[in-house]
Every structure is written in structure tokens, then in C-alpha cells.
Short mmCIF file of C-alpha atoms and ligand atoms in Angstrom, two decimals:
data_model
loop_
_atom_site.label_atom_id
_atom_site.label_comp_id
_atom_site.label_asym_id
_atom_site.label_seq_id
_atom_site.Cartn_x
_atom_site.Cartn_y
_atom_site.Cartn_z
CA MET R 1 6.50 -31.99 -26.44
CA ILE R 2 6.25 -28.33 -25.56
CA LEU R 3 7.26 -25.66 -28.02
CA LEU R 4 6.64 -22.04 -27.44
CA ASN R 5 7.79 -18.51 -27.82
CA GLN R 6 7.65 -17.69 -24.14
CA PRO R 7 9.65 -17.87 -20.96
CA THR R 8 9.35 -21.22 -19.19
CA LEU R 9 10.11 -22.63 -15.76
CA SER R 10 13.56 -24.13 -15.30
CA ASN R 11 12.16 -27.62 -16.02
CA GLY R 12 10.74 -26.38 -19.33
CA ASP R 13 7.12 -26.25 -18.20
CA ILE R 14 4.98 -23.32 -19.18
CA ILE R 15 4.52 -20.61 -16.60
CA ARG R 16 1.20 -19.29 -17.70
CA PRO R 17 -1.86 -21.17 -16.45
CA THR R 18 -3.66 -20.34 -19.70
CA TYR R 19 -2.59 -22.39 -22.70
CA LEU R 20 -3.66 -24.14 -25.89
CA GLU R 21 -3.30 -27.89 -25.95
CA ILE R 22 -2.85 -29.26 -29.45
CA ASN R 23 -3.27 -32.99 -29.96
CA LEU R 24 -0.95 -34.01 -32.78
CA SER R 25 -2.36 -37.55 -32.85
CA GLN R 26 -5.74 -36.07 -33.78
CA LEU R 27 -4.10 -33.85 -36.39
CA THR R 28 -2.61 -37.03 -37.86
CA ARG R 29 -6.04 -38.69 -38.03
CA ASN R 30 -7.54 -35.63 -39.72
CA TYR R 31 -4.75 -35.47 -42.27
CA ARG R 32 -5.11 -39.16 -43.10
CA ALA R 33 -8.90 -38.96 -43.33
CA ILE R 34 -8.60 -36.13 -45.84
CA GLN R 35 -5.90 -37.95 -47.79
CA GLN R 36 -8.10 -41.03 -47.98
CA ALA R 37 -11.10 -39.00 -49.14
CA VAL R 38 -9.24 -37.32 -51.99
CA ALA R 39 -7.64 -40.60 -53.08
CA SER R 40 -4.95 -39.91 -55.64
CA ALA R 41 -4.89 -36.15 -55.19
CA GLN R 42 -2.15 -34.74 -52.97
CA VAL R 43 -2.99 -32.83 -49.81
CA MET R 44 -1.45 -29.41 -49.30
CA PRO R 45 -1.97 -28.39 -45.66
CA ILE R 46 -2.71 -24.68 -45.34
CA LEU R 47 -0.75 -23.13 -42.47
CA LYS R 48 -1.58 -19.45 -42.75
CA ALA R 49 -2.27 -17.30 -39.69
CA ASN R 50 -0.08 -19.38 -37.38
CA ALA R 51 -1.61 -22.61 -38.71
CA TYR R 52 -5.11 -21.38 -37.86
CA GLY R 53 -3.81 -20.60 -34.39
CA HIS R 54 -2.31 -24.07 -33.84
CA GLY R 55 1.31 -22.92 -34.18
CA LEU R 56 3.02 -22.55 -37.55
CA VAL R 57 6.30 -24.34 -37.09
CA ALA R 58 5.20 -27.22 -34.84
CA VAL R 59 2.25 -28.04 -37.09
CA ALA R 60 4.40 -27.81 -40.22
CA GLU R 61 7.05 -30.11 -38.80
CA HIS R 62 4.44 -32.63 -37.77
CA LEU R 63 2.72 -32.64 -41.16
CA VAL R 64 6.02 -32.95 -42.99
CA SER R 65 6.81 -35.96 -40.79
CA LEU R 66 3.52 -37.48 -42.00
CA GLY R 67 4.61 -37.00 -45.60
CA ALA R 68 2.87 -33.77 -46.59
CA PRO R 69 4.33 -33.05 -50.02
CA TYR R 70 3.67 -29.32 -50.12
CA LEU R 71 2.66 -26.60 -47.64
CA GLY R 72 0.60 -23.46 -48.24
CA VAL R 73 0.83 -20.13 -46.41
CA ALA R 74 -0.67 -16.70 -47.05
CA PHE R 75 2.33 -14.40 -46.80
CA LEU R 76 6.00 -14.31 -47.64
CA GLU R 77 6.93 -13.88 -43.96
CA GLU R 78 5.17 -17.12 -43.04
CA GLY R 79 7.16 -18.94 -45.70
CA ILE R 80 10.41 -17.44 -44.44
CA MET R 81 9.61 -18.50 -40.87
CA LEU R 82 9.17 -22.08 -42.06
CA ARG R 83 12.41 -22.03 -44.03
CA GLN R 84 14.28 -20.55 -41.05
CA ALA R 85 12.88 -23.37 -38.93
CA GLY R 86 14.42 -25.84 -41.37
CA VAL R 87 11.29 -26.91 -43.28
CA GLN R 88 12.43 -28.06 -46.70
CA VAL R 89 9.34 -29.18 -48.60
CA PRO R 90 7.94 -26.86 -51.30
CA ILE R 91 5.92 -23.98 -49.85
CA LEU R 92 3.33 -22.11 -51.91
CA VAL R 93 2.60 -18.55 -50.84
CA LEU R 94 -1.05 -18.04 -51.73
CA GLY R 95 -1.26 -14.29 -51.36
CA GLY R 96 -0.55 -11.55 -53.83
CA ILE R 97 3.00 -10.32 -54.28
CA ILE R 98 4.60 -6.93 -54.67
CA GLY R 99 7.46 -6.70 -57.14
CA ASN R 100 10.19 -5.87 -54.63
CA GLN R 101 9.38 -9.04 -52.65
CA VAL R 102 10.30 -11.36 -55.52
CA PRO R 103 14.05 -11.64 -54.79
CA THR R 104 13.22 -12.63 -51.20
CA PHE R 105 10.86 -15.35 -52.42
CA LEU R 106 13.60 -16.69 -54.62
CA LYS R 107 16.24 -16.47 -51.91
CA TYR R 108 14.12 -18.71 -49.68
CA ASN R 109 13.03 -20.99 -52.51
CA LEU R 110 9.34 -20.25 -51.95
CA THR R 111 6.79 -20.91 -54.66
CA LEU R 112 5.20 -17.75 -55.99
CA THR R 113 1.63 -17.13 -57.03
CA ALA R 114 1.59 -15.34 -60.38
CA SER R 115 -1.75 -13.58 -60.49
CA SER R 116 -1.19 -11.37 -63.54
CA VAL R 117 1.02 -11.19 -66.61
CA GLU R 118 2.90 -8.25 -65.12
CA LYS R 119 3.69 -10.12 -61.92
CA LEU R 120 4.74 -13.17 -63.87
CA HIS R 121 7.18 -11.04 -65.85
CA GLN R 122 8.55 -9.52 -62.63
CA ILE R 123 9.17 -13.04 -61.34
CA ASN R 124 10.85 -14.17 -64.55
CA GLU R 125 13.01 -11.06 -64.64
CA ALA R 126 14.12 -11.38 -61.00
CA ALA R 127 14.95 -15.07 -61.51
CA ARG R 128 16.98 -14.24 -64.62
CA HIS R 129 18.81 -11.51 -62.71
CA MET R 130 19.61 -13.82 -59.78
CA GLY R 131 20.48 -16.76 -61.99
CA VAL R 132 17.95 -19.07 -60.33
CA ARG R 133 14.73 -20.77 -61.39
CA ALA R 134 11.43 -19.57 -59.94
CA ARG R 135 8.72 -22.04 -58.97
CA VAL R 136 5.41 -20.54 -60.00
CA HIS R 137 1.70 -21.34 -59.73
CA LEU R 138 -0.67 -19.36 -61.94
CA LYS R 139 -3.76 -17.95 -60.22
CA ILE R 140 -7.07 -17.83 -62.03
CA ASP R 141 -10.02 -15.85 -60.70
CA THR R 142 -13.16 -17.83 -61.51
CA GLY R 143 -15.54 -15.84 -59.33
CA MET R 144 -13.96 -14.76 -56.07
CA GLU R 145 -12.89 -11.33 -57.40
CA ARG R 146 -9.86 -11.34 -55.11
CA ILE R 147 -6.49 -12.03 -56.75
CA GLY R 148 -5.87 -13.78 -60.02
CA VAL R 149 -6.40 -13.14 -63.69
CA HIS R 150 -10.08 -13.40 -64.71
CA TYR R 151 -11.07 -16.69 -66.30
CA TYR R 152 -12.25 -14.82 -69.40
CA SER R 153 -8.81 -13.31 -69.96
CA ALA R 154 -6.69 -16.13 -68.55
CA GLU R 155 -5.27 -17.18 -71.90
CA THR R 156 -2.92 -14.19 -71.89
CA LEU R 157 -1.40 -15.43 -68.61
CA LEU R 158 -1.21 -19.05 -69.73
CA ALA R 159 0.38 -18.06 -73.01
CA ALA R 160 2.82 -15.69 -71.28
CA ALA R 161 3.85 -18.50 -68.94
CA GLN R 162 5.05 -20.47 -71.96
CA GLN R 163 7.53 -17.67 -72.65
CA CYS R 164 9.21 -17.46 -69.24
CA PRO R 165 12.45 -19.40 -69.48
CA HIS R 166 13.43 -18.68 -65.86
CA CYS R 167 10.16 -19.96 -64.38
CA ASP R 168 9.05 -23.51 -63.65
CA VAL R 169 5.29 -23.22 -63.91
CA GLU R 170 4.41 -26.22 -61.81
CA GLY R 171 0.87 -25.30 -60.85
CA ILE R 172 -2.32 -23.53 -61.81
CA TYR R 173 -5.12 -22.84 -59.38
CA SER R 174 -8.33 -21.11 -58.50
CA HIS R 175 -10.30 -20.52 -55.32
CA PHE R 176 -13.96 -21.08 -54.44
CA ALA R 177 -16.15 -18.39 -52.89
CA ASN R 178 -18.99 -20.74 -51.89
CA ALA R 179 -17.78 -24.34 -51.75
CA ASP R 180 -19.04 -24.71 -48.17
CA ALA R 181 -22.62 -23.70 -49.00
CA ALA R 182 -25.63 -25.99 -49.03
CA ARG R 183 -26.37 -24.93 -52.59
CA LEU R 184 -23.48 -25.60 -54.89
CA HIS R 185 -24.59 -23.85 -58.04
CA SER R 186 -22.13 -20.97 -57.72
CA ALA R 187 -19.24 -23.34 -56.91
CA GLU R 188 -20.12 -25.49 -59.91
CA VAL R 189 -20.08 -22.42 -62.16
CA GLN R 190 -16.60 -21.60 -60.84
CA LEU R 191 -15.44 -25.16 -61.41
CA ALA R 192 -16.74 -25.10 -64.99
CA ARG R 193 -14.88 -21.84 -65.61
CA PHE R 194 -11.65 -23.35 -64.29
CA ASN R 195 -12.05 -26.39 -66.53
CA GLN R 196 -12.66 -24.06 -69.46
CA VAL R 197 -9.37 -22.28 -68.69
CA LEU R 198 -7.52 -25.59 -68.43
CA ALA R 199 -8.81 -26.57 -71.87
CA PHE R 200 -6.29 -24.09 -73.25
CA TYR R 201 -3.54 -26.67 -72.79
CA GLU R 202 -5.37 -29.38 -74.63
CA ASN R 203 -6.35 -26.99 -77.42
CA GLN R 204 -2.73 -25.92 -77.82
CA GLY R 205 -1.44 -29.49 -77.59
CA LEU R 206 0.51 -28.58 -74.45
CA PRO R 207 0.78 -30.50 -71.19
CA PRO R 208 -0.95 -28.69 -68.32
CA PRO R 209 1.11 -27.74 -65.26
CA PRO R 210 1.38 -30.87 -63.12
CA LEU R 211 -0.41 -29.38 -60.10
CA ARG R 212 -3.93 -28.21 -60.90
CA HIS R 213 -5.77 -27.32 -57.71
CA MET R 214 -8.95 -25.65 -56.57
CA ALA R 215 -10.51 -27.34 -53.54
CA ASN R 216 -10.48 -25.75 -50.10
CA SER R 217 -12.19 -27.58 -47.22
CA GLY R 218 -15.63 -27.02 -48.76
CA GLY R 219 -14.46 -28.38 -52.10
CA ILE R 220 -12.83 -31.39 -50.45
CA LEU R 221 -16.11 -32.24 -48.72
CA GLN R 222 -18.62 -31.42 -51.42
CA LEU R 223 -17.04 -31.26 -54.87
CA PRO R 224 -14.97 -34.33 -55.73
CA ALA R 225 -14.63 -33.04 -59.30
CA SER R 226 -12.60 -30.15 -57.90
CA HIS R 227 -9.90 -32.33 -56.34
CA PHE R 228 -7.70 -32.38 -59.49
CA ASP R 229 -4.03 -33.06 -58.65
CA MET R 230 -3.99 -31.47 -55.21
CA VAL R 231 -6.36 -30.09 -52.57
CA ARG R 232 -5.70 -27.21 -50.19
CA ALA R 233 -6.86 -28.34 -46.77
CA GLY R 234 -7.32 -25.57 -44.23
CA ILE R 235 -9.84 -25.61 -41.45
CA LEU R 236 -10.88 -29.23 -42.05
CA LEU R 237 -7.37 -30.37 -41.25
CA TYR R 238 -7.75 -28.78 -37.83
CA GLY R 239 -10.93 -30.78 -37.31
CA ILE R 240 -13.49 -28.05 -37.88
CA TYR R 241 -16.07 -27.98 -40.66
CA PRO R 242 -16.04 -24.84 -42.81
CA SER R 243 -19.74 -24.14 -42.26
CA GLU R 244 -22.82 -25.46 -40.52
CA SER R 245 -24.45 -26.43 -43.78
CA VAL R 246 -21.57 -28.29 -45.41
CA ALA R 247 -21.92 -32.04 -46.06
CA ARG R 248 -19.74 -33.87 -43.54
CA THR R 249 -18.37 -36.43 -45.97
CA VAL R 250 -15.05 -36.71 -44.12
CA THR R 251 -14.97 -37.32 -40.38
CA VAL R 252 -12.56 -35.11 -38.49
CA TRP R 253 -12.33 -33.93 -34.89
CA PRO R 254 -10.91 -30.77 -33.37
CA CYS R 255 -7.33 -31.07 -32.17
CA LEU R 256 -7.19 -27.95 -30.06
CA ALA R 257 -8.32 -27.23 -26.50
CA TRP R 258 -8.03 -23.88 -24.72
CA LYS R 259 -7.55 -24.19 -21.00
CA SER R 260 -6.85 -22.06 -17.97
CA ARG R 261 -7.09 -22.29 -14.20
CA VAL R 262 -9.05 -20.67 -11.41
CA ILE R 263 -6.84 -17.94 -10.00
CA TYR R 264 -9.20 -16.37 -7.47
CA PHE R 265 -12.36 -17.24 -5.59
CA LYS R 266 -14.79 -14.89 -3.88
CA VAL R 267 -18.31 -14.64 -2.58
CA VAL R 268 -20.26 -11.78 -4.12
CA GLN R 269 -23.15 -10.16 -2.27
CA PRO R 270 -26.53 -9.61 -3.96
CA GLU R 271 -26.67 -6.50 -6.13
CA HIS R 272 -22.91 -6.05 -6.10
CA PRO R 273 -22.07 -5.76 -9.81
CA VAL R 274 -19.16 -7.59 -11.39
CA SER R 275 -16.51 -6.12 -13.74
CA TYR R 276 -16.16 -2.96 -15.84
CA GLY R 277 -19.33 -1.09 -16.56
CA SER R 278 -21.17 -3.00 -13.82
CA THR R 279 -23.24 -4.78 -16.45
CA TRP R 280 -24.06 -7.86 -14.39
CA GLN R 281 -25.15 -8.54 -10.82
CA ALA R 282 -26.93 -11.35 -9.01
CA ASP R 283 -30.01 -10.94 -6.82
CA HIS R 284 -28.66 -13.56 -4.42
CA MET R 285 -25.30 -14.42 -2.95
CA VAL R 286 -23.05 -16.23 -5.44
CA ARG R 287 -19.57 -17.64 -5.67
CA VAL R 288 -17.51 -16.09 -8.44
CA VAL R 289 -14.14 -17.27 -9.68
CA THR R 290 -11.65 -15.28 -11.72
CA VAL R 291 -9.86 -16.83 -14.70
CA PRO R 292 -6.66 -15.23 -16.06
CA VAL R 293 -7.61 -14.93 -19.72
CA GLY R 294 -9.31 -12.14 -21.64
CA TYR R 295 -9.78 -10.31 -24.89
CA GLY R 296 -6.05 -9.56 -24.91
CA ASP R 297 -5.61 -13.26 -25.62
CA GLY R 298 -8.33 -13.40 -28.25
CA TYR R 299 -11.22 -14.37 -25.99
CA PHE R 300 -13.51 -11.80 -27.55
CA ARG R 301 -15.12 -9.15 -25.34
CA ARG R 302 -18.13 -9.46 -27.63
CA MET R 303 -18.85 -12.79 -25.89
CA SER R 304 -19.54 -11.09 -22.54
CA GLY R 305 -22.93 -12.15 -21.24
CA GLN R 306 -23.04 -15.24 -23.47
CA ALA R 307 -19.87 -17.27 -23.03
CA GLN R 308 -19.66 -20.35 -20.83
CA VAL R 309 -16.74 -22.39 -19.53
CA ILE R 310 -16.37 -25.85 -17.99
CA ILE R 311 -15.13 -26.23 -14.42
CA ARG R 312 -15.27 -29.58 -12.58
CA ASN R 313 -17.43 -31.11 -15.32
CA ARG R 314 -20.10 -28.45 -15.29
CA ARG R 315 -20.81 -25.51 -17.54
CA TYR R 316 -20.91 -22.06 -15.96
CA PRO R 317 -21.54 -18.60 -17.41
CA VAL R 318 -18.91 -15.92 -17.79
CA VAL R 319 -20.43 -12.90 -16.04
CA GLY R 320 -19.85 -9.18 -16.46
CA SER R 321 -17.59 -7.70 -19.10
CA ILE R 322 -14.65 -9.82 -20.23
CA CYS R 323 -11.52 -7.83 -19.35
CA MET R 324 -8.24 -7.70 -21.26
CA ASP R 325 -6.51 -10.29 -19.09
CA GLN R 326 -9.15 -11.72 -16.76
CA MET R 327 -12.77 -12.72 -16.62
CA MET R 328 -15.22 -13.80 -13.96
CA VAL R 329 -17.37 -16.93 -13.85
CA ASN R 330 -20.48 -17.43 -11.75
CA ILE R 331 -20.46 -20.88 -10.13
CA GLU R 332 -23.60 -20.15 -8.07
CA TRP R 333 -23.13 -22.13 -4.84
CA ASP R 334 -20.94 -24.91 -6.26
CA SER R 335 -17.37 -25.55 -5.24
CA ALA R 336 -14.25 -24.56 -7.09
CA TYR R 337 -10.75 -23.99 -5.85
CA ASN R 338 -7.71 -22.05 -6.90
CA ASN R 339 -5.83 -23.96 -9.60
CA ASP R 340 -8.90 -25.91 -10.76
CA GLU R 341 -8.86 -26.43 -14.51
CA VAL R 342 -11.11 -24.19 -16.61
CA ILE R 343 -11.94 -25.28 -20.15
CA LEU R 344 -12.71 -22.41 -22.50
CA LEU R 345 -12.76 -24.55 -25.64
CA GLY R 346 -12.63 -28.31 -25.76
CA SER R 347 -14.19 -31.25 -24.01
CA SER R 348 -14.33 -32.70 -20.54
CA GLY R 349 -16.07 -36.03 -20.13
CA GLU R 350 -19.49 -35.71 -21.72
CA LEU R 351 -19.32 -31.94 -21.96
CA ALA R 352 -17.79 -29.89 -24.75
CA ILE R 353 -17.48 -26.28 -25.73
CA THR R 354 -16.96 -26.08 -29.47
CA CYS R 355 -15.33 -23.56 -31.70
CA GLU R 356 -18.73 -23.14 -33.38
CA GLU R 357 -20.24 -22.13 -30.03
CA LEU R 358 -17.55 -19.53 -29.41
CA ALA R 359 -18.12 -18.24 -32.93
CA GLU R 360 -21.82 -17.92 -32.29
CA TRP R 361 -21.25 -16.04 -29.03
CA ALA R 362 -18.83 -13.72 -30.76
CA GLY R 363 -20.99 -13.22 -33.86
CA THR R 364 -18.32 -14.61 -36.17
CA ILE R 365 -17.08 -17.83 -37.78
CA PRO R 366 -14.82 -20.52 -36.29
CA TYR R 367 -11.94 -19.38 -38.54
CA GLU R 368 -11.84 -16.04 -36.76
CA ILE R 369 -11.98 -17.59 -33.29
CA LEU R 370 -8.97 -19.79 -34.05
CA THR R 371 -6.86 -17.17 -35.76
CA ASN R 372 -7.41 -14.64 -32.99
CA ILE R 373 -6.00 -16.73 -30.16
CA ASN R 374 -2.85 -14.74 -30.00
CA THR R 375 0.75 -15.62 -29.36
CA ARG R 376 0.54 -14.59 -25.71
CA VAL R 377 -1.17 -17.93 -25.14
CA PRO R 378 1.45 -20.70 -25.01
CA ARG R 379 0.90 -23.75 -27.23
CA VAL R 380 1.48 -27.17 -25.71
CA TYR R 381 1.72 -30.17 -28.05
CA VAL R 382 0.55 -33.56 -26.87
CA HIS R 383 -0.08 -37.01 -28.30
CA ASP R 384 -2.74 -39.57 -27.38
CA PRO R 385 -1.85 -41.29 -24.11
C1 LIG Y 401 -7.36 -20.16 -46.74
C2 LIG Y 401 -7.29 -20.77 -48.07
C3 LIG Y 401 -7.53 -22.13 -48.24
C4 LIG Y 401 -8.02 -23.03 -47.13
O1 LIG Y 401 -9.37 -22.73 -46.87
P1 LIG Y 401 -10.23 -23.64 -45.84
O2 LIG Y 401 -11.61 -23.18 -46.03
O3 LIG Y 401 -9.69 -23.30 -44.49
O4 LIG Y 401 -9.98 -25.03 -46.20
C5 LIG Y 401 -7.33 -22.66 -49.51
N1 LIG Y 401 -6.94 -21.88 -50.53
C6 LIG Y 401 -6.72 -20.56 -50.41
C7 LIG Y 401 -6.28 -19.77 -51.59
C8 LIG Y 401 -6.90 -19.95 -49.19
O5 LIG Y 401 -6.70 -18.63 -49.07
#
């Protein structure tokens, strides 16, 4: 299956030699491994930022076909794109809201995050005005200091939610700042604060909202007590661990490969520098191939001088500055031909270039590598042979 936002050849094939290959069979295995690990809790796949670069709509449709009961996105627009693509399961928008967005949320039947009493009242009022019911999750800040009512003043929000006749408060949640760390003290403090907030319901003799949730990938892996009724699986679903130090209690594998092709071959004389700024040259004659991908696709320029790629089952260094649309690779005196496959991220036989490696070269984290592969790069969806 090929789905993309780009022109294609008349037979439907992609035109661009640079593309992302997403293995939906592997995504299925990751989803099931997470589901098995969290037992009775539900799994909410997180699809923000174009499904961590994997393609919002295609990934959503696949996960819904596997039975995902709920989807999570960051922004209203992402929720609307899913609705316009025909996705019908509940969708929680995790980010903060601005009052004038509320009618649009309701129009598309998206679940809102109420992160303060004022916002909750805006939601209730808009729902009353439109004659609809709003699905709402309450957001508690237990230590992230991002959005959400502080745990020490959460009772006002929980009590206010009892007085909103136009809202269905179906969830309450919090978010970890350090669930992927080796030391879990801070995450455990956050978890204790969330439990303390939830005690409100018992103290008042009220049922809690049916969906209590807190765990991101780090929480899924390391804090079973944070699984509650649902977990929010982000990067782990895509087969990447949230940090180097996290306990790998669930086995997942990456489902994305980034590939291109050799588009030019040349022999470069000694002391003839390559690319902008002339930052690299060899002291002997070398063969250099050009690959049609660059920082304009999200292959960070910061990686110049460090990045490697795989061609014909060998790793070779990217040399000189990475350009916007092209980069050069030194293959020394080996052979490579126009149209040979170049693997920027992914595996080939015994060799692999991981998202963690790219992150290291770029001085960032795997999340940022994935979410920066921009929409100019076509996505191609495949299954196991
Ligand atoms: C991004 C996000 C997640 C998923 O985080 P991962 O570390 O990718 O699992 C979960 N919850 C919220 C609120 C988020 O913003």
C-alpha cells in the first residue's frame, strides 16, 4: 500500500527516490506487545506530529483496524485531519485549548482536555450553546509544570466538573516528566500526587471518571502502578525506547526505514574539497556519490562530519556539509552505481543505522529525529513479505 501527499507516476509509484518505508506488520507487533504488557489497561496510541513522522492518517487507520479504542493527538488540527479522513473512534486532544476553538472541537466530536476551571466552564458553555455534549478529560499537573491544574488545587476542578451538565467527564489524567529515567523517585512522587488527587472521588463517595491515565512510554515500561485504566503509548509504539537508560521490559522494534538512491558518482582528486564551506577534503583520490536528501527533508545539517549511511552492505561517511537537498558520501575506492539503494536509517543484513545514532550525531533525542522528517519525503507502507 502506498499513501502519500505527493505526485506519483501513472502506475501510482512514488517519483522521489528518497522515501520512508513503514512496516505496518511491525507496528502491529509493537501495539500487541504493549497491550499484552499493560494487561487490562487500554492502549491509546499517540499520533501527534504526523504520528511521530510515520504518517498520521495511515497509522491511525491501521491502529483502528487492530482495535485501538482511543487515539491521542496534540492539536485540534490533527484531530480534524483524522475526522476528515473518516476515523471514527474517540480522539483525545492532549494540548491546551483556547476558548474560541471549543465549538470546532465539538463540531468534530473531539475529546477536550480541560486543564483549568475556566476552560472547563468555556467547554460546558459552548456545549450548552450548541446543544451537544462535550467529552472531557481533566488534566492534573503533578510535576511537569506544563498544562493542567496543580495537584494541590485540583479539587476545585474536580468539584467544578460535577457541576457541568453539558460535559461527559470520561477521563482524568496527568503526565510524567521523568518516567524514562533510571532513577524513578521523581516519577513516583508524581504518581503519589495523582493518586492523592483521585482520592477525592472516594472521599466524596463519587465514582471516578472511567478513564484514569498517566503512563507514557516510560511509565508503560517502568511503572506498572501508573497503568490505571489506559496508557498513552507514543514512541514505544513506533519501536523506539524513550531513553537509553529506560528498562526494556517490553520488546519492540522500529518500523520505519529511511532510504534513498545514489544519484551521481564522481572521482574526487586529493585536496579538492567537497560541498559548501569546503570543510572536508581527502588527501588521496576517492570516489564520492551524491544522495538526493538533505536538511530540507529533516536530515539535520548538524550531522555533517558524523553521519554515516549504508550502501551495498557497508557503512560509509557523509562528507562535507549536508546541503538542503543533497549530500555526498565517501565510498573510498569501493563500487557504487547510480540508483543503488542508500539506507539513511534502518537495517540491511547485519548492519543497521538506528534512530538513536542519528540522534547522537545531531545532538538531540530520537523523538526529534522522527518528527523532523518532513512531508516532502513520501511515506510508503509495507507489510512483512
Ligand atoms: C507525547 C505524549 C505522550 C507520549 O509520550 P511517549 O514518551 O512518546 O510515549 C503521552 N502523553 C502526553 C500528554 C504526551 O504529550
